[in-house]
PDB file of C-alpha atoms in Angstrom:
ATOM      1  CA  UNK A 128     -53.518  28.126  48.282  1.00  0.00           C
ATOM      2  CA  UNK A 129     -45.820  31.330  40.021  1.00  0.00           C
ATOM      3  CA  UNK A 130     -45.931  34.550  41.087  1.00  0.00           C
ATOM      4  CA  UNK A 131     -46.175  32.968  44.697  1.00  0.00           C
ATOM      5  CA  UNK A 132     -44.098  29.826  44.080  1.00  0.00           C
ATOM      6  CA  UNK A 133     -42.059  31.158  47.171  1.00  0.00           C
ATOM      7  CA  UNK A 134     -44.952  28.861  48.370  1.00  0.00           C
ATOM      8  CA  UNK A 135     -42.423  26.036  48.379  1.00  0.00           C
ATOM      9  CA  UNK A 136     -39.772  24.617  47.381  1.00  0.00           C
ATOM     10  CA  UNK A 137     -40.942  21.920  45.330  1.00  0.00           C
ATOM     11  CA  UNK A 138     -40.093  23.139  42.065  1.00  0.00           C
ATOM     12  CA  UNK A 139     -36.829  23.928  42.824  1.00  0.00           C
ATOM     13  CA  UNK A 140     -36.184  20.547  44.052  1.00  0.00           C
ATOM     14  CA  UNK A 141     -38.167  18.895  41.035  1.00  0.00           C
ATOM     15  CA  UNK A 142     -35.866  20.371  38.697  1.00  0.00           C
ATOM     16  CA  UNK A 143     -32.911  18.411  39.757  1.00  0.00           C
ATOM     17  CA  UNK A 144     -35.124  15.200  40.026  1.00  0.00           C
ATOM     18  CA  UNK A 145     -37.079  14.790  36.526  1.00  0.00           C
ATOM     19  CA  UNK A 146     -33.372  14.876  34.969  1.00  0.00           C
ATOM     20  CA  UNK A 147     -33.368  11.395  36.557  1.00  0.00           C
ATOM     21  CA  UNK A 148     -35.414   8.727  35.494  1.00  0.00           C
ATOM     22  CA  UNK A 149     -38.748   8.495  34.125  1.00  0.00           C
ATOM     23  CA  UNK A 150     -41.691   7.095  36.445  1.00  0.00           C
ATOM     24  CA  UNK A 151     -44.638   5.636  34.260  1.00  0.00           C
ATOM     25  CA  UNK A 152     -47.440   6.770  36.846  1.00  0.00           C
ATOM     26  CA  UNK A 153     -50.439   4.429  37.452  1.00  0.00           C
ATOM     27  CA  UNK A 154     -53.494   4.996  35.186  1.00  0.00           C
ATOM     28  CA  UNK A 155     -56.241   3.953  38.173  1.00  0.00           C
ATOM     29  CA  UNK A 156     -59.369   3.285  36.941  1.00  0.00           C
ATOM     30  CA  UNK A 157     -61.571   5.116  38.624  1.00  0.00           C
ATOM     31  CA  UNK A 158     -65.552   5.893  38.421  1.00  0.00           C
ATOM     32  CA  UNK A 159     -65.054   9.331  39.529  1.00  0.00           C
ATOM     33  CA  UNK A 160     -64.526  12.154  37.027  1.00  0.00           C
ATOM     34  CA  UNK A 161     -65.244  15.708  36.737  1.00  0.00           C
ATOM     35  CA  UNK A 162     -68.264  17.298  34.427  1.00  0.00           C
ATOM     36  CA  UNK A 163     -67.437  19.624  31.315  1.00  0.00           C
ATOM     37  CA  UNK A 164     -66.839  23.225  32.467  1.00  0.00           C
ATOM     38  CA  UNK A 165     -69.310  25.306  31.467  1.00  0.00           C
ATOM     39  CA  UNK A 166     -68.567  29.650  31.948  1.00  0.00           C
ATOM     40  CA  UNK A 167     -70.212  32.001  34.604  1.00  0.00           C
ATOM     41  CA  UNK A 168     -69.644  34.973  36.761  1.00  0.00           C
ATOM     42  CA  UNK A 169     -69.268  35.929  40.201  1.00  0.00           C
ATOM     43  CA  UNK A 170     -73.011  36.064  41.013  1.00  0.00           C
ATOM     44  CA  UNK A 171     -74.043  32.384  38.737  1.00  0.00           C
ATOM     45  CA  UNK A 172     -71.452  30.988  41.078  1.00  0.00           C
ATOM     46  CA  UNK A 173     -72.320  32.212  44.290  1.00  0.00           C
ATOM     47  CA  UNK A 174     -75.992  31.318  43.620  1.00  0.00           C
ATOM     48  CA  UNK A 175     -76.100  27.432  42.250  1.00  0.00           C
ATOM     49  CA  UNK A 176     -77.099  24.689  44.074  1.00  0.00           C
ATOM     50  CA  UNK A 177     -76.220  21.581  42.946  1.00  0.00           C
ATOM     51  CA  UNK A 178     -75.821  18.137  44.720  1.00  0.00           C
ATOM     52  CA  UNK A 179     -73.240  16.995  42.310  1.00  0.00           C
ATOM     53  CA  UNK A 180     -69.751  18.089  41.705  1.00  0.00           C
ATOM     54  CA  UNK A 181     -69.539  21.246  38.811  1.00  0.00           C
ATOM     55  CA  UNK A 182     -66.997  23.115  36.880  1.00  0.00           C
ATOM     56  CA  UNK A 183     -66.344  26.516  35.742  1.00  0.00           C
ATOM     57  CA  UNK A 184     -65.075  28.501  34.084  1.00  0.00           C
ATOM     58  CA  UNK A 185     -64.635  32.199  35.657  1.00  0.00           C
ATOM     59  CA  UNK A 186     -66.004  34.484  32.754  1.00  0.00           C
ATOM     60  CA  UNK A 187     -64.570  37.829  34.436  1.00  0.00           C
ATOM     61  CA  UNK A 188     -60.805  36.350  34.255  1.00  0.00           C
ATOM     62  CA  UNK A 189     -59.461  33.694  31.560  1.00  0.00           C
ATOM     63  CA  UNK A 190     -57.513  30.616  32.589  1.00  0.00           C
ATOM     64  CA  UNK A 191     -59.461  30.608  36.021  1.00  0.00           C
ATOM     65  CA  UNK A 192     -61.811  27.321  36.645  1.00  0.00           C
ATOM     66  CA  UNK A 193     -63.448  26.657  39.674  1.00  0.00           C
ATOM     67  CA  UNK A 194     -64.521  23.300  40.926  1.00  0.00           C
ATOM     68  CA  UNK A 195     -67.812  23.361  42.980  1.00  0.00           C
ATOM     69  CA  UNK A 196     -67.966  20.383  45.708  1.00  0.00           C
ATOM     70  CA  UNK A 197     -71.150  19.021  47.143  1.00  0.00           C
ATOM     71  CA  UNK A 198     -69.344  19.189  50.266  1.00  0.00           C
ATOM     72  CA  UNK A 199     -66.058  19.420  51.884  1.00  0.00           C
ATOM     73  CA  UNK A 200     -65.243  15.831  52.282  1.00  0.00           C
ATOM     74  CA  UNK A 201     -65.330  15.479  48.537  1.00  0.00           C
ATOM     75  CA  UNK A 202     -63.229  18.660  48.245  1.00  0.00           C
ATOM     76  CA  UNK A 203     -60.707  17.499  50.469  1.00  0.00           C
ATOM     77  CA  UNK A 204     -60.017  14.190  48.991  1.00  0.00           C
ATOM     78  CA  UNK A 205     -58.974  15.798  45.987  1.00  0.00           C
ATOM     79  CA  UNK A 206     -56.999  18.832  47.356  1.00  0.00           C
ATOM     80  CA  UNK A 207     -55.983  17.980  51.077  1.00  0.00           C
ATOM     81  CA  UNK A 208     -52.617  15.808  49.973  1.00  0.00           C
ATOM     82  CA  UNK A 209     -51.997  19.241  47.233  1.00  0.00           C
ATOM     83  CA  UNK A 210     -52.583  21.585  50.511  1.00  0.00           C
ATOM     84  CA  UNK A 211     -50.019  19.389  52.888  1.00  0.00           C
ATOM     85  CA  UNK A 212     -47.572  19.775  50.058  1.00  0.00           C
ATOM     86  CA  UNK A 213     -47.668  23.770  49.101  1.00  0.00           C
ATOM     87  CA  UNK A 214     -48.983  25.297  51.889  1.00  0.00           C
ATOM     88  CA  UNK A 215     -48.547  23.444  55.336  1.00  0.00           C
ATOM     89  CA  UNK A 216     -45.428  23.970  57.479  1.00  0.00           C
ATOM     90  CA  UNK A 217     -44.147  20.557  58.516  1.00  0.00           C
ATOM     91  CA  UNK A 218     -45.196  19.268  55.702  1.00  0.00           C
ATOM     92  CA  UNK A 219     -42.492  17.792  53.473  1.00  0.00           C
ATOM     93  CA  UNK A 220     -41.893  20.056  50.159  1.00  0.00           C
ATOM     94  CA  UNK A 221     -39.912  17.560  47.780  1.00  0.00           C
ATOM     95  CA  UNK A 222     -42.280  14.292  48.793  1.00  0.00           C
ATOM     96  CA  UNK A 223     -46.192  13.504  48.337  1.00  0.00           C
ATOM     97  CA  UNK A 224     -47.266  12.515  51.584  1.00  0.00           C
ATOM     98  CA  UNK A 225     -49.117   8.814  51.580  1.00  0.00           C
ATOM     99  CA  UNK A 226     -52.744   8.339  52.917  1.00  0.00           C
ATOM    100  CA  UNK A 227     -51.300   7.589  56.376  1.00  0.00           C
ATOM    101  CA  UNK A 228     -48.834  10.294  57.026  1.00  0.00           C
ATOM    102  CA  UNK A 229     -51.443  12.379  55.449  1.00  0.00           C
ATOM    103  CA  UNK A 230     -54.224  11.458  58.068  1.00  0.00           C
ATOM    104  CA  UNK A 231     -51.029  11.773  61.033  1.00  0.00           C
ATOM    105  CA  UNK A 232     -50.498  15.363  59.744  1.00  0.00           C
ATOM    106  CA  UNK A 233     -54.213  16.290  59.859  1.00  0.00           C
ATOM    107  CA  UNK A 234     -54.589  15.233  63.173  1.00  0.00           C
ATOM    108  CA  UNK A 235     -51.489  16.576  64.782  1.00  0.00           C
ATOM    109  CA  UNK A 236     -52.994  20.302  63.001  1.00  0.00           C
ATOM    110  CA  UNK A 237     -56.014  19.670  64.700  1.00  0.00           C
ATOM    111  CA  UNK A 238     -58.240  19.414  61.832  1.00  0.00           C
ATOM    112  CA  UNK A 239     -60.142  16.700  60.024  1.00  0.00           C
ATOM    113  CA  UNK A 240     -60.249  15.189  56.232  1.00  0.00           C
ATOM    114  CA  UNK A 241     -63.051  17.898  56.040  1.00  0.00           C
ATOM    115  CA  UNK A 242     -62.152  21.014  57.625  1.00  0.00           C
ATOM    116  CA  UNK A 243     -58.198  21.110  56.567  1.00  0.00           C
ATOM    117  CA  UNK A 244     -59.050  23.561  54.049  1.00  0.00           C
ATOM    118  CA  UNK A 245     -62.513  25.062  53.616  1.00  0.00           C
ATOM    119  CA  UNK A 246     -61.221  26.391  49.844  1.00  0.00           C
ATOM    120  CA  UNK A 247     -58.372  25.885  47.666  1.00  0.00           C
ATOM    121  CA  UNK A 248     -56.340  28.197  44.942  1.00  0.00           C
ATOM    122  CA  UNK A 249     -53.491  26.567  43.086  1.00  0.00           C
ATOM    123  CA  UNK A 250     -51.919  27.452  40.112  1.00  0.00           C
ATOM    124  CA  UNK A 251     -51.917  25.161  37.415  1.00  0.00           C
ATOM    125  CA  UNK A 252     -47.746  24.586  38.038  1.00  0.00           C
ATOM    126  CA  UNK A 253     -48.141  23.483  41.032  1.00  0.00           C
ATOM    127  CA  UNK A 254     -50.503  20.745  40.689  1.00  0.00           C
ATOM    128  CA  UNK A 255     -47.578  19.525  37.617  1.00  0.00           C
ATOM    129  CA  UNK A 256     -45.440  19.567  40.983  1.00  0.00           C
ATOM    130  CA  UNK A 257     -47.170  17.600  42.965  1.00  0.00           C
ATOM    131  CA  UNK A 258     -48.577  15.309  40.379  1.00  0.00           C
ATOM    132  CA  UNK A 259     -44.881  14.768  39.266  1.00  0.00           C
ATOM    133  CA  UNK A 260     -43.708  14.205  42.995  1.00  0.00           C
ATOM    134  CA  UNK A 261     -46.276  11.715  43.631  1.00  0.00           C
ATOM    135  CA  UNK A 262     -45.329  10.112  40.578  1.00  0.00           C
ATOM    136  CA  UNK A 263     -41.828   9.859  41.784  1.00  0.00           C
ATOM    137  CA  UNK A 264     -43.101   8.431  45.053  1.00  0.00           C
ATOM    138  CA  UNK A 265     -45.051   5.932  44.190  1.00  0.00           C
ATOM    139  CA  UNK A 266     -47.996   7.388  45.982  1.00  0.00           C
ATOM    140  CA  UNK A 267     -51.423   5.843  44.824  1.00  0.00           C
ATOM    141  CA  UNK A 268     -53.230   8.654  43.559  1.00  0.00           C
ATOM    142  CA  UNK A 269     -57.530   8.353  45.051  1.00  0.00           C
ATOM    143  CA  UNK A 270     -60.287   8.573  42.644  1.00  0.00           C
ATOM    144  CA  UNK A 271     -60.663  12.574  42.981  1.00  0.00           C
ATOM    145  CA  UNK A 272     -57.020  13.061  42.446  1.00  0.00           C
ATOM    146  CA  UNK A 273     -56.994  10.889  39.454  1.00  0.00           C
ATOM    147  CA  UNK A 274     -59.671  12.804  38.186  1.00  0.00           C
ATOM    148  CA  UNK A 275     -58.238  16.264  38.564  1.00  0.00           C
ATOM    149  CA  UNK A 276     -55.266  15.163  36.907  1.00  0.00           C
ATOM    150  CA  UNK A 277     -57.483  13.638  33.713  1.00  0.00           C
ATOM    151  CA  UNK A 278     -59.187  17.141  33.925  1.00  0.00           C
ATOM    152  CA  UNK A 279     -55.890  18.669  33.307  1.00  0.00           C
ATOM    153  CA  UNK A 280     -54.956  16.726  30.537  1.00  0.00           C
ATOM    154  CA  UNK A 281     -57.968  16.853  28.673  1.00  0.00           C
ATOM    155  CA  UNK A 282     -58.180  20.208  29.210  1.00  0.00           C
ATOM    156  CA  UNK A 283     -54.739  21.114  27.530  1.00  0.00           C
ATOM    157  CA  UNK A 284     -53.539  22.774  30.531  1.00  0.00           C
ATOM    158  CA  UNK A 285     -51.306  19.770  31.562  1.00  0.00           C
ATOM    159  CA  UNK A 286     -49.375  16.979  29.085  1.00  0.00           C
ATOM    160  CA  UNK A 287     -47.737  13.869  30.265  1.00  0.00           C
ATOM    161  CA  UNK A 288     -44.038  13.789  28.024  1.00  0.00           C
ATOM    162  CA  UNK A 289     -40.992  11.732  28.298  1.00  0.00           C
ATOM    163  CA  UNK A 290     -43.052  10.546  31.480  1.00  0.00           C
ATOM    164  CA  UNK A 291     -43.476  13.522  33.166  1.00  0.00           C
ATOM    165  CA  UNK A 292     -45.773  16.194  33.533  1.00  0.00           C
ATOM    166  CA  UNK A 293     -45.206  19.748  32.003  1.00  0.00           C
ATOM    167  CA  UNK A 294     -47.726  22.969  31.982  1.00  0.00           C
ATOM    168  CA  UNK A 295     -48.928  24.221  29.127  1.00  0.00           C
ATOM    169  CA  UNK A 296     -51.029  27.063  30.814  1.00  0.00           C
ATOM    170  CA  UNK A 297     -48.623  27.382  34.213  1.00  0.00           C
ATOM    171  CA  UNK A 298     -50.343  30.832  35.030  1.00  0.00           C
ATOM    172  CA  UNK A 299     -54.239  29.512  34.814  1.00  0.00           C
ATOM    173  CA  UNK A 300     -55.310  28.509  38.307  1.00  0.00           C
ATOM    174  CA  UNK A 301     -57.381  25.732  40.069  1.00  0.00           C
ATOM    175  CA  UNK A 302     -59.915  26.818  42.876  1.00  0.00           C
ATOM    176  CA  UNK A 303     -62.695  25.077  44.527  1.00  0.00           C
ATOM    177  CA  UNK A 304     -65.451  26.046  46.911  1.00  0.00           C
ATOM    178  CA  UNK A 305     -67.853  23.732  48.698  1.00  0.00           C
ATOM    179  CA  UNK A 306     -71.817  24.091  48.355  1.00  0.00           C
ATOM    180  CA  UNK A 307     -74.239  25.451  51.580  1.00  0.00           C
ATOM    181  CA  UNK A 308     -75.563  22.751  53.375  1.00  0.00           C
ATOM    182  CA  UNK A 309     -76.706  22.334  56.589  1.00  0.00           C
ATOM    183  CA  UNK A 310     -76.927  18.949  56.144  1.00  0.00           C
ATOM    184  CA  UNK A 311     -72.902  18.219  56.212  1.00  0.00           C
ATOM    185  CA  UNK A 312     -70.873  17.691  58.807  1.00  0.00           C
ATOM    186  CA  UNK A 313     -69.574  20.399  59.652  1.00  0.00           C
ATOM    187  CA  UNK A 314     -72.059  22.630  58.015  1.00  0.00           C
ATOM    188  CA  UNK A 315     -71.580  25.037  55.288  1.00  0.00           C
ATOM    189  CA  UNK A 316     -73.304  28.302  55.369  1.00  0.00           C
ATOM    190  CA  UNK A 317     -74.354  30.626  52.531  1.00  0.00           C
ATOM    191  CA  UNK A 318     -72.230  33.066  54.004  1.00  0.00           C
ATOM    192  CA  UNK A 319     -69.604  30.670  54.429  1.00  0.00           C
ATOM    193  CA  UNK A 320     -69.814  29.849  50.665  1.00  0.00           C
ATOM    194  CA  UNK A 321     -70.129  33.656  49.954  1.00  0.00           C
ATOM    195  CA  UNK A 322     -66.563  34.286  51.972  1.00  0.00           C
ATOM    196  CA  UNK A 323     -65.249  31.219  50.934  1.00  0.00           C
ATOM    197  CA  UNK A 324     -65.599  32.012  46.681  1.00  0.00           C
ATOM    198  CA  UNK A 325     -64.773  35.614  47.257  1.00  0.00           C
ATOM    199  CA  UNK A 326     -61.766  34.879  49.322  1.00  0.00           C
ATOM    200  CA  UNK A 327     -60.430  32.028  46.676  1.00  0.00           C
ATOM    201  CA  UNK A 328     -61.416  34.605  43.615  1.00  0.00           C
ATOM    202  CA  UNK A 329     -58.976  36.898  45.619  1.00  0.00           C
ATOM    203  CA  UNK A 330     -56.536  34.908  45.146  1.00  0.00           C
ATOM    204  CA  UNK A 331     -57.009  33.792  41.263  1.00  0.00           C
ATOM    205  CA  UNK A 332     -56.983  37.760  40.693  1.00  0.00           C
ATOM    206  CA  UNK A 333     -53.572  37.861  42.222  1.00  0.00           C
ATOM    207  CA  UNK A 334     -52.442  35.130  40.334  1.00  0.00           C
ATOM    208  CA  UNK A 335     -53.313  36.340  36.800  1.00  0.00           C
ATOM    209  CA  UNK A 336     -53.682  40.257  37.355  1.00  0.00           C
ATOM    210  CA  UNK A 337     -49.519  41.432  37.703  1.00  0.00           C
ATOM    211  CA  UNK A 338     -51.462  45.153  38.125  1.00  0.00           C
ATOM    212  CA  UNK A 339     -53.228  43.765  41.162  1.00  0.00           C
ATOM    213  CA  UNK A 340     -50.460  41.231  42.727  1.00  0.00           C
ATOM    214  CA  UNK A 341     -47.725  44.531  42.304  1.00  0.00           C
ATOM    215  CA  UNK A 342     -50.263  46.703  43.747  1.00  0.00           C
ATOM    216  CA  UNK A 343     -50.880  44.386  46.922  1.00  0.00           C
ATOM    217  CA  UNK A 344     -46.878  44.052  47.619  1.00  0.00           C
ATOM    218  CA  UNK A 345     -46.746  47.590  47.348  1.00  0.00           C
ATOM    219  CA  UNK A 346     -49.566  47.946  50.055  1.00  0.00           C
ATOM    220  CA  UNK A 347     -47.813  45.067  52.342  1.00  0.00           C
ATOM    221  CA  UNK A 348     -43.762  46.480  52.225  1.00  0.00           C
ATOM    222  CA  UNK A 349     -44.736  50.619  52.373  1.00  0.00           C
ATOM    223  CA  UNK A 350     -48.481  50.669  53.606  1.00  0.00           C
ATOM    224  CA  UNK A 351     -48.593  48.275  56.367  1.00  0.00           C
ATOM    225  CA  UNK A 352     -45.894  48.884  59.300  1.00  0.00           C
ATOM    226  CA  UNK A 353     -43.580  46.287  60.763  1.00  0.00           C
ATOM    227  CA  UNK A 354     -45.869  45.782  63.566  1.00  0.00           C
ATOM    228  CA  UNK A 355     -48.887  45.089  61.092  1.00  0.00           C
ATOM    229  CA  UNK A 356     -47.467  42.462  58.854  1.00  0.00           C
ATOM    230  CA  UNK A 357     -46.200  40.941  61.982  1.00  0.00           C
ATOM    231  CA  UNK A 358     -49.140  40.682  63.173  1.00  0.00           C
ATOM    232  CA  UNK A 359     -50.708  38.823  59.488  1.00  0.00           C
ATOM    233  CA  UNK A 360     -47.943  36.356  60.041  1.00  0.00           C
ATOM    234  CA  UNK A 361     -48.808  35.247  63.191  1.00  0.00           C
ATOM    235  CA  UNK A 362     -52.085  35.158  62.750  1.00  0.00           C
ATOM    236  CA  UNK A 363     -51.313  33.511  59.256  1.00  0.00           C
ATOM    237  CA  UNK A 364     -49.155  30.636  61.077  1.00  0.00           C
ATOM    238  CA  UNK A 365     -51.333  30.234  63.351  1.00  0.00           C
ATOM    239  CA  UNK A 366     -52.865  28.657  60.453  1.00  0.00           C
ATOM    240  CA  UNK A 367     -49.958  26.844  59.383  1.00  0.00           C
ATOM    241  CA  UNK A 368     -49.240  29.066  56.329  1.00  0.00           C
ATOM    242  CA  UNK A 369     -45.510  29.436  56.235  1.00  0.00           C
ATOM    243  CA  UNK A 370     -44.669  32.910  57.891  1.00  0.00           C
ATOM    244  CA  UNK A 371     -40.862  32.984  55.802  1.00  0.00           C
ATOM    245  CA  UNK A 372     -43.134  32.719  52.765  1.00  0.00           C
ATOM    246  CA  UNK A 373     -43.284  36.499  51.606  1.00  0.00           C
ATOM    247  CA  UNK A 374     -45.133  35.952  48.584  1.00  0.00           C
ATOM    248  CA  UNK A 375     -47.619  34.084  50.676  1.00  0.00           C
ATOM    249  CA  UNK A 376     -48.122  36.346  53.169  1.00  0.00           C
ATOM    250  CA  UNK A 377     -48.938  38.749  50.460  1.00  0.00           C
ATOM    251  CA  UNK A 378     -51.520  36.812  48.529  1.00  0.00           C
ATOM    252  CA  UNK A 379     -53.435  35.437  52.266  1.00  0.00           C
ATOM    253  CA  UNK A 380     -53.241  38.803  53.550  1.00  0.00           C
ATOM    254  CA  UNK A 381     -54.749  40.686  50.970  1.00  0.00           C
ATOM    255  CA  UNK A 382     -57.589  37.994  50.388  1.00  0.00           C
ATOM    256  CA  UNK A 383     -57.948  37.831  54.632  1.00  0.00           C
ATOM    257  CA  UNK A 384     -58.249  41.593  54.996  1.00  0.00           C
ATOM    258  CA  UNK A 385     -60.641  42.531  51.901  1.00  0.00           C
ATOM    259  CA  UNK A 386     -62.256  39.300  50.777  1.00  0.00           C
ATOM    260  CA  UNK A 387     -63.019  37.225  53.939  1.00  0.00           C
ATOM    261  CA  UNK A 388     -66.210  39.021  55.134  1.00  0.00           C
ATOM    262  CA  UNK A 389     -67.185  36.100  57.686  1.00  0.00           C
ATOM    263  CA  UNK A 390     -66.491  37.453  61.333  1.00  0.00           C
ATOM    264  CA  UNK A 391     -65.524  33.717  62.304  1.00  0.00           C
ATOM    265  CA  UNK A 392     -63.260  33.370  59.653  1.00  0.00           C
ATOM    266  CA  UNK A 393     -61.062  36.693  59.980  1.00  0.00           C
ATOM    267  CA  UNK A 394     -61.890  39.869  62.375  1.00  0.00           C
ATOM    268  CA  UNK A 395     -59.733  42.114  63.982  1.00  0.00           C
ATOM    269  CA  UNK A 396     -59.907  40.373  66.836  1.00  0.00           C
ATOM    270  CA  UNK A 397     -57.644  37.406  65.392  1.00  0.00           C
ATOM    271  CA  UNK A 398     -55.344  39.497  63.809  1.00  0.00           C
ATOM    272  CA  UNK A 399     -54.884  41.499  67.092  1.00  0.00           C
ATOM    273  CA  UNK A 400     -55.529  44.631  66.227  1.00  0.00           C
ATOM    274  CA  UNK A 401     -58.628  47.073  66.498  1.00  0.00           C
ATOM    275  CA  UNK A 402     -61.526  47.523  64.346  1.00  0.00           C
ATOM    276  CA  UNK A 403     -60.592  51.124  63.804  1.00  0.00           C
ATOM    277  CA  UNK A 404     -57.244  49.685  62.528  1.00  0.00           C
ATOM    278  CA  UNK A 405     -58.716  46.979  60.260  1.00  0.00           C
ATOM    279  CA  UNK A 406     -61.147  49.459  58.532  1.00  0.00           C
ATOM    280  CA  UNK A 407     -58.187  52.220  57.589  1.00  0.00           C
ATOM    281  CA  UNK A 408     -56.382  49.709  55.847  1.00  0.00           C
ATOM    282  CA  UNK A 409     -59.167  48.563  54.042  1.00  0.00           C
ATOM    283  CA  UNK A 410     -60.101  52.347  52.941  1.00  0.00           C
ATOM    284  CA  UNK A 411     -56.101  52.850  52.323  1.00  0.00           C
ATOM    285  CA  UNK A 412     -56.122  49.548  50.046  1.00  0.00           C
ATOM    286  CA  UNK A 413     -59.286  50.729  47.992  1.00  0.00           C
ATOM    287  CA  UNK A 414     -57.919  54.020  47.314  1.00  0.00           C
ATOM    288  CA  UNK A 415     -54.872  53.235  46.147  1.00  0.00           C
ATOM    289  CA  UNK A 416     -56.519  50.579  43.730  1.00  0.00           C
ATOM    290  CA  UNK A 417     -60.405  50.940  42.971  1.00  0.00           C
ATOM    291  CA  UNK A 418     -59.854  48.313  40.238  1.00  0.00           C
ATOM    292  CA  UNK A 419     -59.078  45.677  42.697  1.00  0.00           C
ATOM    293  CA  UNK A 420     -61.606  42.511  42.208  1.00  0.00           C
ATOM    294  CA  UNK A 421     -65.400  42.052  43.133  1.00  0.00           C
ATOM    295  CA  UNK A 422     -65.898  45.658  43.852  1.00  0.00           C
ATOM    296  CA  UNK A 423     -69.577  44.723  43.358  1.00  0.00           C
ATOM    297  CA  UNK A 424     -69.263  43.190  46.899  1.00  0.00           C
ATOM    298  CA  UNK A 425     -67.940  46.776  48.344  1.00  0.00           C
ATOM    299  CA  UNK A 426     -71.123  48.929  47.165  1.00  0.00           C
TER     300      UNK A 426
END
């Protein structure tokens, strides 16, 4: 979902445990594997259709690569076990979960392999993490997983030494979007898709623009009030994002409030607050930073 490593605590507890042994991971074959990246904008995102999986590269930003699914099934068998490490609360942070415990902790959140997360945003360090930890765990990687991780590699922004895995490119970031379809269970709208890559761009602009991420923690300590970011953690938890997670609640509430256009998704409403409320933060945000991202969306 670093500059936000708050996320978690899995680094911090990784860098007492690759001083321990090496674990030679298992190199699965697997038919699955991700196409060559090829570069686009905002708009040659938003608009392809495509009934395989694709990869690019965001022109607007270096070191940000988006992986467009054919669905969210597909997108969740490569990201779900990620999410349930960095983002979940109850989620273990120093252990990969295994294919039952993962299913268990979808369930008892009330979601499916599909609808756990509807995008994804991870930095490039913490996929090492949790490529590392599952490593350590013996957890059999599944064919997507093994093929983000060959991605990484061959891409240079990952390298397996000593038996581990280190980042060469910590700072570039990982997010993926699913395709429109009506034709999926559940379906996937093209507004859905349009909130969905704007939201997850939101993110990847916080991750490599310090201008914009120092800017939106600004906003949250001396803009909002203590009532307000209250309210964006419970609403955020009620998610499962961590509320303790500062850095989190940053990065989610600046990408809920000005990048999640889809009523069903975020309103004022959810947040509890009023309309009227909603809107003069969003004019208070802009003017304070007209440079933020996608401001071709705000026109």
């Amino acid at each position: 979902m670093t500059q936000h490593f708050a996320r978690g605590l899995a680094q911090l507890c990784l860098v007492a445990a690759l001083l321990l042994s090496p674990v030679v991971h298992a190199q699965d074959a697997s038919p699955y594997a991700l196409p060559s990246s090829q570069a686009a904008d905002y708009a040659a995102i938003l608009n392809q259709r495509a009934d395989q999986v694709t990869l690019f590269d965001y022109g607007p930003r270096a070191l940000i690569r988006i992986i467009d699914f054919p669905n969210l099934q597909e997108q969740g068998r490569m990201f779900n076990r990620v999410v349930a490490l960095v983002e979940r609360i109850g989620a273990p942070r120093s252990r990969v979960l295994n294919n039952d415990e993962l299913a268990q902790f979808i369930r008892s959140v009330g979601k499916s392999d599909a609808t756990f997360a509807y995008g994804n945003d991870f930095l490039v360090s913490e996929l090492v993490v949790f490529f590392n930890l599952a490593d350590m765990g013996g957890i059999r990687l599944n064919a997507e997983e093994i093929a983000l991780r060959k991605m990484l590699i061959e891409s240079r922004w990952m390298v397996e030494r000593n038996g581990f895995f280190q980042a060469l490119k910590p700072q570039a970031v990982i997010l993926s979007i699913p395709q429109a379809s009506d034709r999926t269970s559940p379906p996937v709208s093209v507004q859905a898709r349009t909130t969905i890559l704007m939201h997850e761009i939101s993110h990847a602009e916080y991750y490599t623009n310090p201008l914009y991420a120092n800017y939106c923690r600004h906003f949250w300590r001396n803009v909002l009030n203590d009532g307000q970011r209250n309210a964006f953690r419970k609403f955020l938890s009620g998610s499962s994002y961590n509320p303790d997670n500062e850095e989190m609640m940053i990065n989610e509430t600046q990408a809920y409030l000005l990048y999640t256009p889809d009523p069903r998704a975020f309103n004022a409403r959810l947040v509890g607050m009023k309309d009227k409320d909603i809107e003069s933060l969003r004019a208070r945000f802009f003017a304070g930073f007209p440079d933020a991202p996608l401001a071709e969306m705000r026109r």
